[in-house]
Coordinates of N, CA, C and O in Angstrom, one line a residue:
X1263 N 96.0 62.6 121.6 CA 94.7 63.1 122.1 C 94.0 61.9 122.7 O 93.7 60.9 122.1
X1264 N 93.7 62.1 123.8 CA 92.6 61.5 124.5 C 92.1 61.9 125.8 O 92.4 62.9 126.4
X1265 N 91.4 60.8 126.2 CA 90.7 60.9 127.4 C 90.7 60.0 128.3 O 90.7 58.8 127.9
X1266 N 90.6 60.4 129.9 CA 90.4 59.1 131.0 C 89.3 59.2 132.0 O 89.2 60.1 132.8
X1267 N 88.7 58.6 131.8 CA 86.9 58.4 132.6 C 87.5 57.5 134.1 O 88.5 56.8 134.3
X1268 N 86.7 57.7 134.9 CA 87.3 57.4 136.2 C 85.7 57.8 136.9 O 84.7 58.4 136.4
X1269 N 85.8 57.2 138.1 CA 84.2 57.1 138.6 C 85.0 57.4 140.3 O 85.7 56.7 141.0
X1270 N 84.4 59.2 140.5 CA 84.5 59.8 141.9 C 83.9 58.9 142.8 O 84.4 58.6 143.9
X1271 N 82.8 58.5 142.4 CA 81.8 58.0 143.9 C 80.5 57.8 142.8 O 80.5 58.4 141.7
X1272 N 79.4 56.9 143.5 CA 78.4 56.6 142.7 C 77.6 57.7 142.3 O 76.6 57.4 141.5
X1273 N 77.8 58.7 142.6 CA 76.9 60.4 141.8 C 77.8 60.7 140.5 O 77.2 60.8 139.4
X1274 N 79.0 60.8 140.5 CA 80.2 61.3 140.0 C 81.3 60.5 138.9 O 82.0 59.6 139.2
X1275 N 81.1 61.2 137.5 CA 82.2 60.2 136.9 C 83.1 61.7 135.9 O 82.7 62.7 135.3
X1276 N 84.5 61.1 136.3 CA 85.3 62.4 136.0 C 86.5 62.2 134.8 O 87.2 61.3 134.5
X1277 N 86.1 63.6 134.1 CA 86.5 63.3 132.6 C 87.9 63.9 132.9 O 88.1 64.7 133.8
X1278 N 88.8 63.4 132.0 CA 90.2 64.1 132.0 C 91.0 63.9 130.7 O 90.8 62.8 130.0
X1279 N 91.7 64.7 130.3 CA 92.1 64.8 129.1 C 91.7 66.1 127.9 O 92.2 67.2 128.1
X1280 N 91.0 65.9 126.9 CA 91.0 66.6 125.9 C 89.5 66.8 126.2 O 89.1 67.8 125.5
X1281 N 88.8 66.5 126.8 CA 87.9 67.4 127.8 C 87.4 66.8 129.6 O 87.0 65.8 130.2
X1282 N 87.6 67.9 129.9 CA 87.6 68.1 131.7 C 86.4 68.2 132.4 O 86.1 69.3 132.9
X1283 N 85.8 67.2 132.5 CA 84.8 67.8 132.9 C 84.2 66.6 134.3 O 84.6 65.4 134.2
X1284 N 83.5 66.8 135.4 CA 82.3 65.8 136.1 C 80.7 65.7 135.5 O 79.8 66.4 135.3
X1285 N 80.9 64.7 135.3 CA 79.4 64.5 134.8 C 78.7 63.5 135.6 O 79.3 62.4 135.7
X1286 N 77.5 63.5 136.2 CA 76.5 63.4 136.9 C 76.0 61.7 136.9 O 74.9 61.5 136.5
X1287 N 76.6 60.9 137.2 CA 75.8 59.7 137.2 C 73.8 59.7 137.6 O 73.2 60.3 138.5
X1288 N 73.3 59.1 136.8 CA 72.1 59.7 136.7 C 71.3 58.7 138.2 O 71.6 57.6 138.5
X1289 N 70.5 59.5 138.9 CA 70.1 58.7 139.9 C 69.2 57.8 140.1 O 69.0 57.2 141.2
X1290 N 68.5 57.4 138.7 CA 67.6 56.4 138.4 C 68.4 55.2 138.1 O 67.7 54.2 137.9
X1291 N 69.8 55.1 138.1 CA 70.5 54.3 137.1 C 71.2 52.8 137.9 O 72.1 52.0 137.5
X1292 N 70.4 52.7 139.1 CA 70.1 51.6 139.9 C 71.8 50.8 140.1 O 72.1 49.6 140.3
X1293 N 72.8 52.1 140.0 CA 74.2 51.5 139.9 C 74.6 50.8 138.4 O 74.9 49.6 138.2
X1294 N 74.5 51.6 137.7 CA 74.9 51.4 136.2 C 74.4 52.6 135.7 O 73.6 53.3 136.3
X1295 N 75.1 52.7 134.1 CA 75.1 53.1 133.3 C 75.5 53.2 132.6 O 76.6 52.5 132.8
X1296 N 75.3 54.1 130.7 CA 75.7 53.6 129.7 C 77.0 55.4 129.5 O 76.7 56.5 129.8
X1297 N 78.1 54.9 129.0 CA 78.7 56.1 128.5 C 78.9 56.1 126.9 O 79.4 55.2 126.2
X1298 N 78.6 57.2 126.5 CA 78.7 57.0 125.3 C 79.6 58.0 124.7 O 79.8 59.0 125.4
X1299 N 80.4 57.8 123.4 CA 81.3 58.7 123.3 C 81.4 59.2 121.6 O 80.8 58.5 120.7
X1300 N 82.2 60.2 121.2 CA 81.7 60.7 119.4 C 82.3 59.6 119.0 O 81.4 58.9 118.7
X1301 N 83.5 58.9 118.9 CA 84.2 58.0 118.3 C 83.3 57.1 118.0 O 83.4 56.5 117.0
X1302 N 82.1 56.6 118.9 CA 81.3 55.6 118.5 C 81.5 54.4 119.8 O 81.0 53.4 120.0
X1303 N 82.4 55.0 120.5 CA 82.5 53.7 121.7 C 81.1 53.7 122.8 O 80.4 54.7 123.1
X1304 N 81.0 53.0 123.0 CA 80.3 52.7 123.9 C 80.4 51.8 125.5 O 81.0 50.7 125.4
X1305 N 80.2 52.0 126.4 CA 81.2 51.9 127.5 C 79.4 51.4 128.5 O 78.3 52.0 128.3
X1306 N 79.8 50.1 129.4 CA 78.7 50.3 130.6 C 79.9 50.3 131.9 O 81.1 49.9 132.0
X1307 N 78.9 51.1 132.7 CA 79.4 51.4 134.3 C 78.6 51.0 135.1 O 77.4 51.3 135.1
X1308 N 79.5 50.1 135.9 CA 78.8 49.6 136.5 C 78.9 50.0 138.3 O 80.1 49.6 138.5
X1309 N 78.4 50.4 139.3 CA 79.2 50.6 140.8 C 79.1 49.2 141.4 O 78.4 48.5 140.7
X1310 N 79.8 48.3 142.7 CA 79.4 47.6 142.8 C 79.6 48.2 144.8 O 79.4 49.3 145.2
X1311 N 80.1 47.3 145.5 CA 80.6 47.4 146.9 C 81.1 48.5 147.0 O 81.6 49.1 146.1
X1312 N 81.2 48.9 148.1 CA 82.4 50.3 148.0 C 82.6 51.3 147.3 O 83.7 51.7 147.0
X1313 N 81.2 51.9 146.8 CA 81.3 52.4 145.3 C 82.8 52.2 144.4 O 83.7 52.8 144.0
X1314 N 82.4 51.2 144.4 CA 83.6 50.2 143.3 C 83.2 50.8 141.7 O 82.1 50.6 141.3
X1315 N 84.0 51.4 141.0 CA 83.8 51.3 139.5 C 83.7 50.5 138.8 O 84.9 50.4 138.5
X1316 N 83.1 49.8 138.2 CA 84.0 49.0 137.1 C 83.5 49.5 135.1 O 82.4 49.6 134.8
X1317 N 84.1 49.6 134.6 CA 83.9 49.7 133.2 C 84.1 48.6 131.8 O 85.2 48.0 131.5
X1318 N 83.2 48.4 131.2 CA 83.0 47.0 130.5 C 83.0 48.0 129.1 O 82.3 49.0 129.2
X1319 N 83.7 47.9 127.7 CA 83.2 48.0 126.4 C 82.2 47.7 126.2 O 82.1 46.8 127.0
X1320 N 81.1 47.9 125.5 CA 79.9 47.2 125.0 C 80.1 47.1 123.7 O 80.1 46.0 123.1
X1321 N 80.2 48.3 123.0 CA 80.7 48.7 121.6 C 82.1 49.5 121.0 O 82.3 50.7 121.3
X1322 N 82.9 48.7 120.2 CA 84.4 49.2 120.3 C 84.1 50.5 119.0 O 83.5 50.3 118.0
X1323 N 84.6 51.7 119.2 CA 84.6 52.6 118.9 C 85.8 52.7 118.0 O 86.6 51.8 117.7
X1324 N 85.6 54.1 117.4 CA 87.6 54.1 116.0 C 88.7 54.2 117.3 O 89.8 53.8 117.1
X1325 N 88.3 54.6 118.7 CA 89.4 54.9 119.5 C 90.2 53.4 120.4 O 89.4 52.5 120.6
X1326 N 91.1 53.3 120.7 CA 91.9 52.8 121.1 C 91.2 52.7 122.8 O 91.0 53.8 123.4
X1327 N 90.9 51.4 123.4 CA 90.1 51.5 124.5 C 91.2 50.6 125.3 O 91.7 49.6 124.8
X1328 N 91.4 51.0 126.8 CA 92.2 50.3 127.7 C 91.6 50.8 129.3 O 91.2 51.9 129.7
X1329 N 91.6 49.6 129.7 CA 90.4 49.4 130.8 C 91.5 48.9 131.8 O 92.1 47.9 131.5
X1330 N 91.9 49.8 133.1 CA 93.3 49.5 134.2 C 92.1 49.5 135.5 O 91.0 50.0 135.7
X1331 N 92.9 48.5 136.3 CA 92.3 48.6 137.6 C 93.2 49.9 138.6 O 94.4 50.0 138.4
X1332 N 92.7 50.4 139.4 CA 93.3 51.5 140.2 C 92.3 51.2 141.5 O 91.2 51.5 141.8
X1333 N 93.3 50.3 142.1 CA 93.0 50.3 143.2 C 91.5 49.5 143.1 O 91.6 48.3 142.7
X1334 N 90.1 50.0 143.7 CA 89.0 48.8 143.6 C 88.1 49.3 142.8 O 87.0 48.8 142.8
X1335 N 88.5 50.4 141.8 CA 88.2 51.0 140.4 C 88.8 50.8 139.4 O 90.0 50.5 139.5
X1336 N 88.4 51.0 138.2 CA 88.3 50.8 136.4 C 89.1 51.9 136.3 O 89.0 52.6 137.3
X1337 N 89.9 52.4 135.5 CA 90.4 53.5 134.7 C 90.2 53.5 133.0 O 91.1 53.5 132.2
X1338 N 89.2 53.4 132.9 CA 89.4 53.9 131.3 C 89.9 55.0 130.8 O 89.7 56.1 131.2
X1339 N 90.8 54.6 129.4 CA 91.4 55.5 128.6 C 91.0 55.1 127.3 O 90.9 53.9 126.9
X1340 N 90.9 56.5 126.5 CA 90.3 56.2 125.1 C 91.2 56.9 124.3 O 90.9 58.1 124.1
X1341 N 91.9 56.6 123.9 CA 93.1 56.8 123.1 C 92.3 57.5 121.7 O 92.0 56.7 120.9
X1342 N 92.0 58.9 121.4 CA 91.5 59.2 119.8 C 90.7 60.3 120.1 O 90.3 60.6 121.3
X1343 N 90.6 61.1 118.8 CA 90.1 62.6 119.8 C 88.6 62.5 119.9 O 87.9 62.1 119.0
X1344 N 88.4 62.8 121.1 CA 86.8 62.9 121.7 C 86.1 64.2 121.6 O 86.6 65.2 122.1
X1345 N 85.1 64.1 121.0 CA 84.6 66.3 120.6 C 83.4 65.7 121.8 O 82.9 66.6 122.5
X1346 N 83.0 64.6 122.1 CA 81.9 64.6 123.3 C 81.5 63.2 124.4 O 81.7 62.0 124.3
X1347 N 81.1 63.8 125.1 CA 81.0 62.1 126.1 C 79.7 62.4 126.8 O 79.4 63.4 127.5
X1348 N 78.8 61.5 126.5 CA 77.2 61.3 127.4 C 77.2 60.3 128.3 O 77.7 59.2 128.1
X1349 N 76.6 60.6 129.3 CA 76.0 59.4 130.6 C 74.7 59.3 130.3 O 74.0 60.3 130.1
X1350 N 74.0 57.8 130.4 CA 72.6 57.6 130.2 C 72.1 56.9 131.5 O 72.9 56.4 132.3
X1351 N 71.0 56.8 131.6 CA 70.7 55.6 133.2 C 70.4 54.3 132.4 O 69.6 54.2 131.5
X1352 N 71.0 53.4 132.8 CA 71.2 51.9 131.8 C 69.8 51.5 131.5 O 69.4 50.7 130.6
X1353 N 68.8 52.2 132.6 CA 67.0 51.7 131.7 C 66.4 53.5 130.8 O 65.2 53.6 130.4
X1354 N 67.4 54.5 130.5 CA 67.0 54.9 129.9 C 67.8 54.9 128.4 O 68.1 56.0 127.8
X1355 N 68.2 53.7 127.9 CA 68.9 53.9 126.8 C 67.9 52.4 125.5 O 67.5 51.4 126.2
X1356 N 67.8 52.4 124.6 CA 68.0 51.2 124.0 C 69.3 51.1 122.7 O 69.9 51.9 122.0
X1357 N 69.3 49.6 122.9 CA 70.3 49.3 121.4 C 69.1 48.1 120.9 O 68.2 47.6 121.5
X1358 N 69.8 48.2 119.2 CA 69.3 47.4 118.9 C 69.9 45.8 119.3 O 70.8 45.4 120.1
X1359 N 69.0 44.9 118.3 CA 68.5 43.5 118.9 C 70.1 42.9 117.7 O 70.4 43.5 116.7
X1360 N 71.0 41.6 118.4 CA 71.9 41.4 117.3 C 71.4 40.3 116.3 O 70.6 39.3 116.6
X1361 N 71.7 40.5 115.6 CA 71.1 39.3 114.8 C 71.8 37.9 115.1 O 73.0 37.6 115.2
X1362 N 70.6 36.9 115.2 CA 71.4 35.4 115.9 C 71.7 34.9 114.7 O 72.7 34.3 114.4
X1363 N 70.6 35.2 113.6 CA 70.6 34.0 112.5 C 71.9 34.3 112.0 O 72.3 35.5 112.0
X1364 N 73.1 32.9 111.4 CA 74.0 33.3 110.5 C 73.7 33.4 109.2 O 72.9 32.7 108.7
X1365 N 74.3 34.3 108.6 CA 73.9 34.0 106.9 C 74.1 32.5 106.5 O 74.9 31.8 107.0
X1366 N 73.3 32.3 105.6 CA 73.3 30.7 105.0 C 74.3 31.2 104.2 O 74.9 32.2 103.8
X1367 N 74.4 29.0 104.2 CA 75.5 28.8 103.1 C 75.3 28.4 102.1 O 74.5 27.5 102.0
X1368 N 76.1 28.9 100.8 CA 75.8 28.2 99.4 C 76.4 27.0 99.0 O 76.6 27.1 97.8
X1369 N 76.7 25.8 99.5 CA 77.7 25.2 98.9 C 77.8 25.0 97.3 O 78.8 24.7 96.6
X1370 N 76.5 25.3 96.8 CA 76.6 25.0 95.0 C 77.2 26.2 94.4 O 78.0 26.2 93.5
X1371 N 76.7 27.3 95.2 CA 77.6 28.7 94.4 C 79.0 28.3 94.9 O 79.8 28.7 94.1
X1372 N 79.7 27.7 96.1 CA 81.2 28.1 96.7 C 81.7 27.1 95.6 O 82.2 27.9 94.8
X1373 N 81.8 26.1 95.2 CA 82.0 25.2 94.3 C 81.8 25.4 92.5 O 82.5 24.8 91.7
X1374 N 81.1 26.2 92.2 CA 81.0 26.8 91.3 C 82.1 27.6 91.0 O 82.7 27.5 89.9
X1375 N 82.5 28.8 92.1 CA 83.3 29.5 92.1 C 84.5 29.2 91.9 O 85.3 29.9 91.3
X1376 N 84.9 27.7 92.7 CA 86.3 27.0 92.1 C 86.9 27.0 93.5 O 88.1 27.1 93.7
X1377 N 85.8 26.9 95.1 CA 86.2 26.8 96.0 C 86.6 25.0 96.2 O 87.0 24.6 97.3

């Protein structure tokens, strides 16, 4: 089970697999956007020259993600079953902030422990 996302032209991104569908690149989306999917992946699209596709992971999902060039386009394939896929315009979405700080370290507890 899966699916392959592929980008018609900068309006148009075309689903195949375990669901079939065109879905609408949004026209605010200044040549980008975010795709999101049930498994939890998260995907940016980007158009560039030539309505060029390209597709970037942002967030790795439970699905099996493989990103092929075809020609002066991206082919993504998401290997794992998909019940849904959304397009957002990349200024209508937020994520959260990652955290920079690392957890501190203990060295008196690692040492204690018999590190």
């Amino acid at each position: 089970m899966s699916v392959t996302i592929c980008g018609e032209d900068r309006a148009r991104l075309k689903i195949m697999g375990d669901i079939e569908a065109e879905l609408a690149v949004p026209e605010d989306s200044d040549g980008r956007c975010w795709i999101s999917v049930s498994d939890g992946t998260l995907i940016e699209a980007a158009y560039g020259e030539g309505d060029a596709c390209r597709f970037k992971v942002s967030e790795e999902g439970a699905g099996i993600t493989r990103i092929q060039r075809d020609g002066a386009n991206d082919v993504l394939r998401l290997d794992w079953r998909v019940e849904w896929v959304a397009v957002a315009a990349a200024g209508s979405a937020a994520r959260s902030a990652e955290a920079s700080d690392p957890l501190p370290v203990f060295p008196d507890l690692f040492n204690k422990l018999g590190g």
